[in-house]
Structures are given as C-alpha cells and as structure tokens.
Short mmCIF file of C-alpha atoms in Angstrom, two decimals:
data_model
loop_
_atom_site.label_atom_id
_atom_site.label_comp_id
_atom_site.label_asym_id
_atom_site.label_seq_id
_atom_site.Cartn_x
_atom_site.Cartn_y
_atom_site.Cartn_z
CA MET A 27 165.95 -55.28 14.07
CA SER A 28 168.26 -53.38 11.70
CA SER A 29 171.78 -52.50 12.79
CA ALA A 30 170.83 -48.81 13.10
CA GLU A 31 167.83 -49.63 15.30
CA PHE A 32 170.00 -51.94 17.37
CA ILE A 33 172.50 -49.17 18.06
CA ILE A 34 169.83 -46.48 18.62
CA GLN A 35 167.93 -48.75 21.00
CA GLY A 36 171.17 -49.45 22.84
CA ILE A 37 171.90 -45.74 23.25
CA ILE A 38 168.33 -44.96 24.41
CA THR A 39 168.45 -47.70 27.03
CA ALA A 40 171.92 -46.54 28.09
CA ILE A 41 170.67 -42.99 28.62
CA GLU A 42 167.70 -44.33 30.60
CA LEU A 43 170.09 -46.33 32.81
CA ILE A 44 172.25 -43.29 33.50
CA ALA A 45 169.31 -40.92 33.99
CA GLY A 46 167.64 -43.48 36.27
CA MET A 47 170.82 -43.66 38.39
CA ASP A 48 171.01 -47.43 37.95
CA PRO A 49 172.77 -48.77 41.09
CA TYR A 50 174.87 -51.30 39.15
CA ILE A 51 176.16 -48.65 36.73
CA LEU A 52 176.80 -46.18 39.55
CA SER A 53 178.67 -48.77 41.64
CA ILE A 54 180.95 -49.56 38.67
CA ALA A 55 181.65 -45.86 38.07
CA GLY A 56 182.29 -45.46 41.81
CA VAL A 57 184.85 -48.30 41.88
CA SER A 58 186.58 -46.87 38.80
CA LEU A 59 186.86 -43.40 40.31
CA LYS A 60 187.95 -44.73 43.71
CA VAL A 61 190.63 -47.08 42.34
CA SER A 62 192.02 -44.69 39.70
CA GLY A 63 191.72 -41.67 42.00
CA THR A 64 193.57 -43.42 44.84
CA ALA A 65 196.25 -44.82 42.53
CA THR A 66 196.80 -41.39 40.96
CA PHE A 67 196.91 -39.69 44.36
CA ILE A 68 199.52 -42.09 45.77
CA ALA A 69 201.49 -41.98 42.51
CA SER A 70 201.52 -38.17 42.70
CA LEU A 71 202.92 -38.30 46.24
CA THR A 72 205.81 -40.37 44.89
CA ALA A 73 206.23 -38.85 41.44
CA ILE A 74 206.23 -35.11 42.19
CA PRO A 75 208.97 -35.19 44.87
CA LEU A 76 210.88 -37.70 42.73
CA SER A 77 210.76 -35.41 39.69
CA PHE A 78 212.01 -32.53 41.85
CA ILE A 79 214.91 -34.60 43.16
CA ILE A 80 215.82 -35.78 39.64
CA SER A 81 215.75 -32.19 38.41
CA HIS A 82 217.77 -30.66 41.25
CA ARG A 83 220.15 -33.33 42.49
CA GLU A 84 222.97 -35.37 41.06
CA PHE A 85 223.09 -38.93 42.34
CA TRP A 86 224.40 -42.32 41.33
CA GLY A 87 222.09 -44.15 38.93
CA LYS A 88 220.18 -41.00 37.87
CA GLN A 89 220.49 -41.82 34.17
CA LYS A 90 219.36 -45.41 34.78
CA LEU A 91 216.36 -44.12 36.74
CA LEU A 92 215.44 -41.80 33.85
CA THR A 93 215.65 -44.73 31.44
CA LEU A 94 213.43 -46.76 33.77
CA ILE A 95 210.87 -43.93 33.93
CA ASN A 96 210.83 -43.50 30.16
CA THR A 97 210.39 -47.25 29.73
CA GLY A 98 207.65 -47.19 32.36
CA MET A 99 205.68 -44.64 30.34
CA GLY A 100 205.08 -47.16 27.59
CA LEU A 101 204.75 -50.22 29.79
CA PRO A 102 202.07 -52.63 28.47
CA SER A 103 199.33 -52.78 31.09
CA VAL A 104 198.85 -56.54 30.72
CA PHE A 105 202.51 -57.01 31.61
CA VAL A 106 202.06 -54.92 34.75
CA GLY A 107 198.93 -56.94 35.53
CA LEU A 108 200.83 -60.19 35.14
CA PHE A 109 203.69 -58.93 37.32
CA VAL A 110 201.38 -57.78 40.13
CA PHE A 111 199.35 -61.00 39.81
CA ILE A 112 202.48 -63.13 40.25
CA MET A 113 203.48 -61.06 43.27
CA LEU A 114 200.09 -61.15 44.97
CA VAL A 115 198.72 -64.58 44.07
CA PRO A 116 198.65 -66.89 47.17
CA ALA A 117 201.73 -68.81 45.96
CA GLY A 118 203.57 -65.56 45.16
CA PRO A 119 206.09 -63.71 47.37
CA LEU A 120 203.44 -61.26 48.65
CA GLY A 121 200.57 -63.73 48.65
CA PHE A 122 200.31 -63.57 52.45
CA LEU A 123 198.91 -60.03 52.09
CA LYS A 124 195.76 -61.55 50.54
CA LEU A 125 195.34 -58.63 48.16
CA ILE A 126 194.73 -60.45 44.89
CA PHE A 127 191.28 -59.77 43.37
CA THR A 128 190.72 -56.75 45.62
CA PRO A 129 190.54 -53.03 44.78
CA LYS A 130 193.91 -52.65 46.56
CA ALA A 131 195.57 -54.96 44.02
CA MET A 132 194.10 -52.80 41.26
CA ILE A 133 195.44 -49.66 42.93
CA ILE A 134 198.92 -51.21 43.09
CA ALA A 135 198.83 -52.11 39.38
CA GLN A 136 197.62 -48.65 38.37
CA TYR A 137 200.18 -47.02 40.66
CA ILE A 138 202.95 -48.81 38.73
CA LEU A 139 201.46 -47.69 35.42
CA VAL A 140 200.79 -44.09 36.38
CA THR A 141 203.88 -43.12 38.42
CA PRO A 142 206.26 -42.92 35.42
CA ILE A 143 203.78 -40.75 33.49
CA ILE A 144 203.34 -38.24 36.34
CA THR A 145 207.09 -38.24 37.02
CA SER A 146 208.02 -37.64 33.41
CA ILE A 147 205.54 -34.80 32.77
CA SER A 148 206.28 -33.17 36.15
CA LEU A 149 210.00 -33.40 35.44
CA ALA A 150 209.54 -31.59 32.12
CA ALA A 151 207.52 -28.87 33.89
CA ILE A 152 210.11 -28.45 36.68
CA ASN A 153 212.99 -28.41 34.20
CA ALA A 154 211.19 -25.64 32.29
CA VAL A 155 211.36 -23.32 35.33
CA PRO A 156 214.25 -20.92 34.60
CA ILE A 157 217.31 -21.59 36.74
CA ALA A 158 217.34 -17.86 37.57
CA ILE A 159 214.14 -18.36 39.59
CA ARG A 160 215.85 -20.97 41.76
CA GLU A 161 219.00 -18.89 42.16
CA ASN A 162 216.97 -15.82 43.12
CA ALA A 163 215.13 -17.82 45.77
CA TYR A 164 218.47 -19.00 47.22
CA SER A 165 219.91 -15.52 46.96
CA LEU A 166 216.97 -14.09 48.92
CA GLY A 167 217.77 -16.43 51.79
CA GLY A 168 215.55 -19.41 51.01
CA SER A 169 216.45 -22.84 52.39
CA HIS A 170 216.40 -25.91 50.11
CA ARG A 171 212.79 -26.47 51.17
CA ASP A 172 211.78 -22.85 50.50
CA VAL A 173 213.37 -23.02 47.06
CA ALA A 174 211.58 -26.31 46.29
CA VAL A 175 208.25 -24.64 47.13
CA VAL A 176 209.05 -21.74 44.79
CA VAL A 177 210.00 -24.07 41.92
CA LEU A 178 206.92 -26.27 42.42
CA LYS A 179 204.68 -23.20 42.45
CA GLU A 180 206.26 -21.96 39.21
CA ALA A 181 205.68 -25.38 37.63
CA LYS A 182 202.21 -25.89 39.09
CA PHE A 183 200.32 -25.91 35.77
CA GLY A 184 202.59 -28.57 34.34
CA ILE A 185 202.41 -30.60 37.53
CA VAL A 186 198.60 -30.52 37.66
CA THR A 187 198.62 -31.51 33.98
CA SER A 188 200.82 -34.50 34.85
CA VAL A 189 198.40 -35.62 37.56
CA LEU A 190 195.41 -35.29 35.23
CA ALA A 191 197.26 -37.17 32.48
CA GLY A 192 198.06 -39.91 34.99
CA PHE A 193 194.43 -40.11 36.04
CA GLY A 194 193.36 -40.24 32.38
CA ARG A 195 195.67 -43.20 31.80
CA ALA A 196 194.45 -44.95 34.97
CA ILE A 197 190.72 -44.60 34.36
CA ALA A 198 191.04 -45.80 30.73
CA GLU A 199 193.24 -48.76 31.62
CA VAL A 200 191.81 -52.28 31.38
CA GLY A 201 194.48 -55.01 31.04
CA ALA A 202 196.17 -54.84 34.42
CA ILE A 203 193.10 -54.36 36.58
CA LEU A 204 191.27 -57.14 34.77
CA ILE A 205 194.08 -59.54 35.69
CA VAL A 206 194.58 -58.49 39.32
CA GLY A 207 191.02 -57.34 40.12
CA GLY A 208 189.08 -60.11 38.46
CA ASN A 209 186.15 -57.92 37.28
CA ILE A 210 184.03 -59.05 40.26
CA ALA A 211 180.47 -57.96 40.99
CA TYR A 212 178.48 -59.35 43.91
CA THR A 213 175.96 -61.94 42.91
CA GLY A 214 174.28 -62.04 46.30
CA SER A 215 174.02 -59.89 49.39
CA VAL A 216 177.40 -60.14 51.10
CA GLY A 217 177.92 -58.53 54.47
CA GLY A 218 175.16 -56.03 53.87
CA ILE A 219 176.41 -55.00 50.43
CA GLY A 220 173.58 -54.93 47.86
CA GLU A 221 173.25 -57.66 45.28
CA GLY A 222 174.64 -56.99 41.84
CA LEU A 223 176.93 -54.14 42.83
CA SER A 224 180.55 -53.87 41.76
CA TYR A 225 183.45 -55.02 43.93
CA THR A 226 186.37 -54.86 41.50
CA ARG A 227 184.41 -54.20 38.34
CA THR A 228 185.35 -50.91 36.70
CA LEU A 229 184.00 -49.02 33.70
CA THR A 230 186.60 -50.57 31.38
CA THR A 231 186.47 -54.14 32.65
CA ALA A 232 182.67 -54.05 32.74
CA ILE A 233 182.53 -52.86 29.12
CA THR A 234 184.54 -55.91 28.06
CA SER A 235 182.35 -58.34 30.01
CA GLU A 236 179.00 -56.73 29.14
CA THR A 237 179.92 -56.61 25.45
CA SER A 238 180.94 -60.28 25.55
CA SER A 239 177.67 -61.23 27.22
CA GLY A 240 175.64 -59.22 24.66
CA ASP A 241 174.24 -56.60 27.04
CA ILE A 242 175.08 -53.81 24.66
CA SER A 243 172.94 -51.13 26.37
CA VAL A 244 174.83 -51.45 29.65
CA ALA A 245 178.14 -51.43 27.75
CA ILE A 246 177.13 -48.23 25.92
CA ALA A 247 176.01 -46.59 29.19
CA LEU A 248 179.38 -47.43 30.77
CA GLY A 249 181.18 -46.23 27.65
CA LEU A 250 179.34 -42.90 27.76
CA ILE A 251 180.31 -42.36 31.39
CA LEU A 252 183.94 -43.32 30.67
CA ILE A 253 184.20 -41.06 27.65
CA THR A 254 182.63 -38.17 29.61
CA ILE A 255 185.22 -38.56 32.38
CA ASN A 256 188.04 -38.80 29.83
CA LEU A 257 186.84 -35.79 27.86
CA SER A 258 186.57 -33.75 31.06
CA VAL A 259 190.12 -34.71 32.09
CA ASN A 260 191.52 -33.98 28.63
CA ALA A 261 189.71 -30.64 28.48
CA ALA A 262 191.24 -29.75 31.84
CA VAL A 263 194.71 -30.81 30.61
CA SER A 264 194.36 -28.71 27.43
CA MET A 265 193.21 -25.70 29.42
CA LEU A 266 196.07 -25.99 31.91
CA GLN A 267 198.66 -26.53 29.19
CA GLY A 268 197.41 -23.37 27.51
CA ARG A 269 197.77 -21.41 30.73
CA GLY A 270 201.18 -22.95 31.43
CA GLU A 271 202.45 -22.09 27.95
CA GLU A 272 201.46 -18.45 28.52
CA ARG A 273 203.85 -18.54 31.47
CA GLY A 274 206.44 -20.74 29.79
CA THR A 275 206.18 -23.49 32.39
CA ALA A 276 203.93 -26.07 30.69
CA MET B 6 226.36 15.02 44.67
CA LEU B 7 225.20 12.38 47.11
CA GLN B 8 227.75 11.08 49.53
CA SER B 9 228.12 7.39 50.20
CA ALA B 10 227.72 6.14 53.73
CA CYS B 11 231.03 4.50 54.55
CA CYS B 12 231.27 3.39 58.14
CA ARG B 13 234.12 4.54 60.27
CA GLU B 14 235.14 3.29 63.64
CA GLY B 15 237.68 5.41 65.46
CA GLY B 16 238.44 7.25 62.22
CA LYS B 17 239.29 4.02 60.34
CA ASN B 18 237.23 2.51 57.60
CA VAL B 19 235.75 -0.85 58.62
CA VAL B 20 236.22 -3.74 56.25
CA LEU B 21 233.05 -5.76 55.63
CA LEU B 22 234.29 -8.16 52.98
CA GLU B 23 237.76 -9.64 52.67
CA ILE B 24 238.60 -11.72 49.60
CA THR B 25 241.97 -13.50 49.62
CA GLY B 26 243.54 -15.52 46.80
CA LEU B 27 240.22 -16.43 45.18
CA GLY B 28 240.40 -18.72 42.15
CA LYS B 29 237.89 -20.51 39.97
CA THR B 30 238.25 -22.89 37.04
CA PHE B 31 235.50 -23.97 34.64
CA GLY B 32 236.18 -26.94 32.40
CA GLY B 33 239.95 -26.48 32.56
CA LYS B 34 239.74 -22.73 31.92
CA GLN B 35 240.83 -20.45 34.76
CA VAL B 36 238.13 -17.77 34.93
CA LEU B 37 239.31 -16.14 38.17
CA ARG B 38 242.87 -16.16 39.48
CA ASP B 39 244.23 -15.00 42.81
CA ILE B 40 241.63 -12.30 43.47
CA SER B 41 242.30 -10.36 46.67
CA LEU B 42 240.16 -7.42 47.67
CA ASP B 43 238.79 -5.62 50.74
CA VAL B 44 235.42 -3.88 50.55
CA GLU B 45 234.56 -1.39 53.26
CA LYS B 46 231.27 -1.10 55.07
CA GLY B 47 228.91 1.33 53.40
CA GLU B 48 230.90 1.85 50.22
CA ILE B 49 229.89 1.28 46.62
CA PHE B 50 232.58 -0.73 44.88
CA ALA B 51 232.38 -1.06 41.09
CA MET B 52 233.88 -4.07 39.38
CA MET B 53 234.51 -3.08 35.78
CA GLY B 54 235.92 -4.99 32.87
CA PRO B 55 235.01 -6.33 29.45
CA SER B 56 232.26 -8.92 29.00
CA GLY B 57 233.32 -12.46 29.82
CA THR B 58 236.13 -11.38 32.09
CA GLY B 59 234.78 -13.05 35.24
CA LYS B 60 232.70 -10.31 36.91
CA THR B 61 229.53 -12.38 37.09
CA THR B 62 231.42 -15.46 38.30
CA LEU B 63 233.01 -13.41 41.07
CA LEU B 64 229.62 -12.07 42.21
CA ARG B 65 228.09 -15.57 42.07
CA ILE B 66 230.89 -16.89 44.27
CA LEU B 67 230.35 -14.01 46.73
CA ASN B 68 226.61 -14.84 46.70
CA LEU B 69 227.55 -18.48 47.42
CA LEU B 70 225.84 -19.69 44.25
CA GLU B 71 229.20 -21.05 43.05
CA ARG B 72 232.09 -22.50 45.00
CA ALA B 73 235.60 -21.13 44.60
CA ASP B 74 238.42 -23.59 43.91
CA ALA B 75 240.87 -21.59 45.99
CA GLY B 76 240.97 -18.72 48.45
CA HIS B 77 238.85 -17.35 51.27
CA ILE B 78 235.94 -14.97 51.60
CA LYS B 79 235.39 -13.36 54.97
CA LEU B 80 232.30 -11.39 55.93
CA ASP B 81 232.86 -9.37 59.11
CA GLY B 82 235.88 -11.56 59.78
CA MET B 83 233.99 -14.87 59.43
CA VAL B 84 234.97 -17.25 56.63
CA ILE B 85 231.80 -17.90 54.60
CA ASN B 86 233.05 -20.16 51.82
CA GLY B 87 234.37 -23.65 52.36
CA GLY B 88 233.30 -26.41 54.67
CA GLN B 89 231.50 -24.63 57.52
CA ASN B 90 227.91 -25.02 56.35
CA ASN B 91 226.42 -23.02 59.22
CA ASN B 92 228.58 -20.06 58.27
CA ARG B 93 227.38 -20.32 54.68
CA ILE B 94 223.71 -20.29 55.69
CA ALA B 95 224.22 -17.40 58.09
CA ALA B 96 226.18 -15.47 55.45
CA ARG B 97 223.56 -16.11 52.79
CA GLN B 98 221.04 -14.37 55.00
CA ARG B 99 223.22 -11.24 55.05
CA ILE B 100 224.02 -11.05 51.34
CA SER B 101 221.63 -10.32 48.51
CA MET B 102 221.97 -10.05 44.76
CA VAL B 103 220.17 -8.40 41.86
CA PHE B 104 220.78 -10.22 38.62
CA GLN B 105 220.88 -8.90 35.05
CA SER B 106 217.49 -10.49 34.44
CA SER B 107 215.04 -9.80 37.25
CA ALA B 108 213.49 -13.33 37.17
CA LEU B 109 210.55 -12.38 39.37
CA PHE B 110 208.40 -15.18 40.73
CA ASN B 111 205.11 -15.80 38.93
CA ASP B 112 203.17 -14.16 41.76
CA THR B 113 202.00 -10.75 42.91
CA VAL B 114 204.41 -7.87 43.45
CA TYR B 115 203.67 -8.03 47.18
CA ASN B 116 204.57 -11.72 47.44
CA ASN B 117 207.74 -11.18 45.43
CA VAL B 118 208.96 -8.43 47.73
CA ALA B 119 207.79 -10.25 50.86
CA TYR B 120 209.62 -13.49 49.99
CA GLY B 121 212.91 -12.75 51.76
CA LEU B 122 211.01 -11.79 54.91
CA LYS B 123 208.73 -14.83 54.85
CA VAL B 124 211.66 -17.26 54.62
CA ARG B 125 213.16 -15.47 57.63
CA GLY B 126 209.98 -16.21 59.59
CA MET B 127 208.88 -12.61 60.14
CA ASP B 128 205.32 -11.86 61.23
CA LYS B 129 202.70 -10.53 58.82
CA HIS B 130 202.56 -7.06 60.33
CA THR B 131 206.33 -6.55 60.04
CA ILE B 132 206.32 -7.96 56.52
CA LYS B 133 203.55 -5.57 55.44
CA SER B 134 205.34 -2.59 56.93
CA LYS B 135 208.72 -3.45 55.34
CA VAL B 136 207.20 -4.27 51.94
CA ASP B 137 205.40 -0.89 51.96
CA GLN B 138 208.68 0.88 52.80
CA CYS B 139 210.55 -0.88 50.01
CA LEU B 140 207.84 -0.25 47.42
CA ALA B 141 208.01 3.41 48.39
CA LEU B 142 211.81 3.29 48.02
CA VAL B 143 211.53 2.04 44.43
CA GLY B 144 208.55 4.28 43.64
CA LEU B 145 206.02 1.51 43.09
CA ILE B 146 203.49 2.04 45.88
CA GLY B 147 200.09 0.77 44.74
CA TYR B 148 201.59 -2.10 42.73
CA GLU B 149 201.14 -4.64 45.53
CA ASN B 150 198.43 -6.72 43.86
CA ARG B 151 199.77 -6.49 40.32
CA LYS B 152 201.02 -9.74 38.82
CA ALA B 153 204.80 -9.52 38.41
CA LYS B 154 204.56 -10.75 34.81
CA THR B 155 202.45 -7.74 33.83
CA LEU B 156 205.17 -5.21 34.71
CA SER B 157 207.44 -3.44 32.24
CA GLY B 158 211.17 -4.28 32.18
CA GLY B 159 212.07 -1.23 34.26
CA GLU B 160 209.33 -1.92 36.82
CA GLU B 161 210.42 -5.57 37.06
CA GLN B 162 213.98 -4.52 37.85
CA ARG B 163 212.77 -2.02 40.46
CA ILE B 164 210.79 -4.82 42.14
CA ALA B 165 213.92 -7.00 41.95
CA PHE B 166 215.73 -4.26 43.92
CA ALA B 167 212.86 -3.99 46.43
CA ARG B 168 212.88 -7.72 47.17
CA ALA B 169 216.67 -7.83 47.36
CA VAL B 170 216.90 -5.11 50.02
CA VAL B 171 213.66 -5.66 51.97
CA PHE B 172 215.49 -7.76 54.59
CA GLU B 173 218.25 -5.14 54.82
CA PRO B 174 221.27 -7.17 53.71
CA ASP B 175 224.72 -5.97 54.74
CA LEU B 176 226.08 -6.63 51.26
CA LEU B 177 224.19 -6.10 48.00
CA LEU B 178 225.66 -7.53 44.81
CA LEU B 179 224.52 -6.04 41.51
CA ASP B 180 225.29 -7.84 38.28
CA GLU B 181 224.85 -5.41 35.37
CA PRO B 182 221.53 -4.27 36.86
CA THR B 183 220.78 -1.77 34.07
CA ALA B 184 221.99 -3.86 31.12
CA ASN B 185 218.57 -4.31 29.53
CA LEU B 186 217.00 -0.97 30.41
CA ASP B 187 216.27 2.25 28.53
CA PRO B 188 218.04 5.48 29.63
CA SER B 189 215.15 6.78 31.77
CA ASN B 190 215.00 3.51 33.70
CA VAL B 191 218.79 3.53 34.07
CA VAL B 192 218.48 6.92 35.81
CA LYS B 193 215.75 5.58 38.12
CA ILE B 194 217.71 2.44 39.01
CA GLU B 195 220.87 4.43 39.73
CA GLU B 196 218.89 6.72 42.02
CA ILE B 197 217.52 3.64 43.81
CA ILE B 198 221.08 2.31 44.22
CA ARG B 199 222.21 5.60 45.77
CA THR B 200 219.18 5.68 48.08
CA ILE B 201 219.77 2.11 49.25
CA ASN B 202 223.40 2.90 49.96
CA ARG B 203 222.64 6.18 51.72
CA GLU B 204 219.48 5.33 53.68
CA LEU B 205 220.05 1.66 54.49
CA ASN B 206 223.84 1.98 54.71
CA THR B 207 224.12 -1.09 52.49
CA THR B 208 227.53 -2.00 51.11
CA ILE B 209 227.24 -2.50 47.36
CA ILE B 210 229.39 -4.22 44.78
CA ILE B 211 228.27 -3.50 41.24
CA ALA B 212 229.58 -5.29 38.18
CA THR B 213 229.32 -3.13 35.09
CA HIS B 214 231.13 -2.24 31.89
CA HIS B 215 229.57 1.21 31.69
CA MET B 216 232.25 3.75 32.55
CA ASN B 217 229.78 6.55 33.23
CA GLN B 218 227.85 4.36 35.64
CA VAL B 219 231.05 3.66 37.57
CA ARG B 220 231.75 7.40 37.73
CA ARG B 221 228.21 8.26 38.79
CA LEU B 222 227.82 5.60 41.48
CA ALA B 223 231.02 4.18 42.86
CA ASP B 224 233.45 5.23 45.60
CA ARG B 225 236.12 2.75 44.51
CA VAL B 226 236.62 0.69 41.41
CA GLY B 227 238.44 -2.49 40.43
CA MET B 228 239.51 -3.50 36.93
CA LEU B 229 238.99 -7.20 36.20
CA LEU B 230 240.68 -8.48 33.07
CA ASP B 231 240.87 -12.13 32.01
CA GLY B 232 240.04 -13.25 35.54
CA GLU B 233 242.68 -11.06 37.22
CA LEU B 234 242.02 -8.00 39.34
CA ILE B 235 244.71 -5.83 37.81
CA GLU B 236 243.97 -2.57 39.61
CA THR B 237 241.84 -1.09 42.38
CA GLY B 238 241.55 2.48 43.60
CA ARG B 239 239.31 5.43 44.21
CA VAL B 240 237.22 6.27 41.16
CA GLU B 241 238.62 9.76 40.79
CA ASP B 242 242.20 8.43 40.90
CA VAL B 243 241.72 5.52 38.50
CA PHE B 244 239.77 7.56 35.98
CA VAL B 245 242.26 10.44 36.02
CA LYS B 246 245.44 8.39 36.08
CA ALA B 247 245.17 4.62 35.97
CA ALA B 248 248.20 2.79 37.32
CA ASP B 249 247.86 0.02 34.73
CA GLU B 250 247.96 0.83 31.02
CA ARG B 251 245.27 -1.79 30.30
CA THR B 252 242.87 -0.03 32.70
CA ARG B 253 243.50 3.28 30.97
CA ALA B 254 242.92 1.69 27.56
CA PHE B 255 239.63 0.20 28.78
CA ILE B 256 238.45 3.50 30.25
CA VAL B 257 239.18 5.52 27.12
CA GLY B 258 237.71 2.84 24.86
CA GLU B 259 240.96 1.82 23.21
CA MET B 260 240.85 -1.76 24.44
CA VAL B 261 239.84 -4.23 21.75
CA TYR B 262 238.10 -7.30 23.23
#
C-alpha cells in the first residue's frame, strides 16, 4: 500500500467510524467534552469575579497575583500534570481523596491550566470598559453589585471570548490529563458500563495511544472530531472579538 | 423669560447644599482650597472659571465620586462626606450628575433611562410610566427600543439627562453638559435644563466656561479660579459689576489662561 493510499484509507475508515456513531469514539469525545467543559465552567466561576476584583480593587499582593496569572498563562501542561499527580497520588498530601486516574483529577489539572487564561482575557475586557460607564452607574445610585453587573455586561463579548479561549486550551491539552487521568478505557464490563468505552481517555490522549499502537484510522477519526471542535470554538471567538471591537470592549 | 423654582419657607430661601472649607489635593497639587458655598433649593447655580481650575473636581466630590481632603458637605443639614457610610449611600440616591461625555450603557434607550429606577427597586409599571415621562421631557418619545450607540451626540446627551433625572434627584450636577454639542443641540439641552428646574423643582449646579450659558440659565454664579472660589453672587450683579477684578477680566475675555 502506497503512502497516499494508506492515508486515504485511514480517512475513509475514520469517516465511517464517525458516521456510524462508533461507541468507542463517541465515549472518548464525551469524556473530552465533559472534562474540559466542567473545568472551563468552574474556572470561569473563579476567573471572572477574580478579574473584576483585580480591575476594581486595590489590595496587598495585587501585582504579585498579576505576575502569577501571567506566568500561569504559559504554564507547561506536563508540569501541571506532574504537580497534580504528586498531590493526588496515594502517597501525596491529598492522596486520601482517591482522585488520581479519575476524570475529577483531569478536571483539577485543566482548571489550573485554564483559570489564568480566562482571568487574563476577562481582565483585559473589563479594563477596556470606559471608567465613565462605572462612574455613571454609581452616580445613578447603583450599589457596588449593581455597578459590577453593568461593567460585566459591557465587557460581555470579551468575557465570553475568554471562556471560549479557555475551553479551546482545555480540549486541546494532552500532557497534564495524560499524567493524572491515565488514558484509561474499560477493557471489560465494569459495573454495567460497556466494554471498550472511555473512562479517562480523551480525544488528545487517545490520539497519542492509537497512533502509537498503529490504529491510524481511529486516530484520524479522533483528530477530525478534535479539529472540528477547535475550529468551531475559534470561529466563535473570532466572531465575538469582531463584535466586541465594534463596541470597543473586546 | 422662565423663572427658576427656588423654594421658600416663611419667606426665606431654604439651603439644600452647604459646603464648608472644602479642600482637595492631587499628587501634591492643591486643586481646591477652602471652598465654602450654600446652594438654595430650586436654584440654578453656575460654577464658572477657566479650564483646569477645579470645577469638575468639585462636582465629582459633590457626587461622592472623589473624597475631599478637608471640609464638610451637608445635604439638607446632613453631612454626606466623611466616615458615615450610610449617609453617603443615602445622599448618593438624592444626587445625580450629567457628565461632559454621556457614556451611555451599551443597551437600549429604555434600559438606560430605567437604570436609576431599577437599582432603587421600583416596580415595572412605575418604571415604564417614569421612563415615558422623561423621554417626553427630553423630546425622544419613540426611541425606547433604539440602541444607545446608534444615537447622535445630541440625542445621547438628551438621554443622559433623562436617565439622570428619572428618579427625581434633589440635586443635579452638570459638568459642561453642552461642551461637545452643536448650537442647535445646545439650545435643546438648555431648554431641558430649564424644564427640569421648573417642572421637577430640581436644584442644579452647572459647571461651564460659557458666559452666555451662565447668563441664560443661572440664578447665581460662582467664579472658581486656581481652586479658589473667589466670588459668588446673583448673575445680574456679577455680570454688571463683579466685585473681584479677576472675575471681571474672565467675563469680558481679558483673562489669559
């Protein structure tokens, strides 16, 4: 088989797997979406209020926190994986939680990776809201909470962009979740769960293992799904940034 | 000529705002020094002076957006600056301000005007009724569903007035409200200011460096120069014979600044 035939055959089989709703492929995509979606959601709950506080309040250690967030944006995912692994492994300080090699461990690792990204982009969006908007809201009788709502609404396009960017980083990430999740798929029926389905295997970790084991069609199918999700997220980010720039709050 | 609506009790003018010994320093520079002033209920008081002389800072302190370094501000006899936080919150609900730039929220005209009522917890029916009244007052009925960002500069400023007075503040602060407008919009805004003063009996302090605007709108005027209130008096008195030579020079355009 020539190299072109090998690739074409791989793509054809991959499309057949996706079109046929292969349970193994679907379970992997499901775990990816669940883990990255949950991590992004929890990170947003932390990052958006945090970015508002950083923007609107002066407090001790603010500059150090900003440095930490900027460092966190470029944090190598394998380092985060190693850190979470050490924390959660049975001999580690949080080993009693028995979270290592579970989707929850993967969520924790992705949360650490994604929170600085959402915080940083949200902060830029909130800082771009003219101070006159905030002062008007106060002047019209708004409480601190009312004013926060006004500012967040003005920055909403930038904030949604930050969440999508965070999700894009999470779903494409491989190093950390490979270390703390273990890339596990069930090899037998466990507690009613079907054989061969994913437990902690995600699109990215599965691509690495399927490529290593030579099952190129499955790897291509997973890659196509991953790239489709990423393209959709990036398209949404581009669209929102365009809308935000029209309003000067991207 | 329209008459302003000063309140009298037993034949005496009632003081709404008392400013005593107010001072403010920014980065080592004294921008306001020992400002003392009484403003009566229902009057239009113009604060005139060259650019950069402290007018905006004074209004921002009165609006509680800045803190004074010295002095007291009393609204209806209650100190509103300083430590008593409850007094500040209560006072903020009675004072409103229109800034040089309207800075409308990125929302509909209706939601912009309704904001001050919503944060005061009013019901939808009351809000609708008051928003309609205020849009009529500024001549923009039918604009409810327009996006604020699609309005012209003059319309934006008229909406800024509507949202500033919709909750009927006792004191309305105006910081160069016609600075960026063309002459026809200046006329409209000045008419709105008179109507607010006359129909809602709102006390107004307007910061401006336009002499004709002071003449057209104000009952009394104060001259602020380099952070000092050097003269106050009735408009007709100050414009005919200013007590301070610097005020006269400013009025006749001889002051170089």
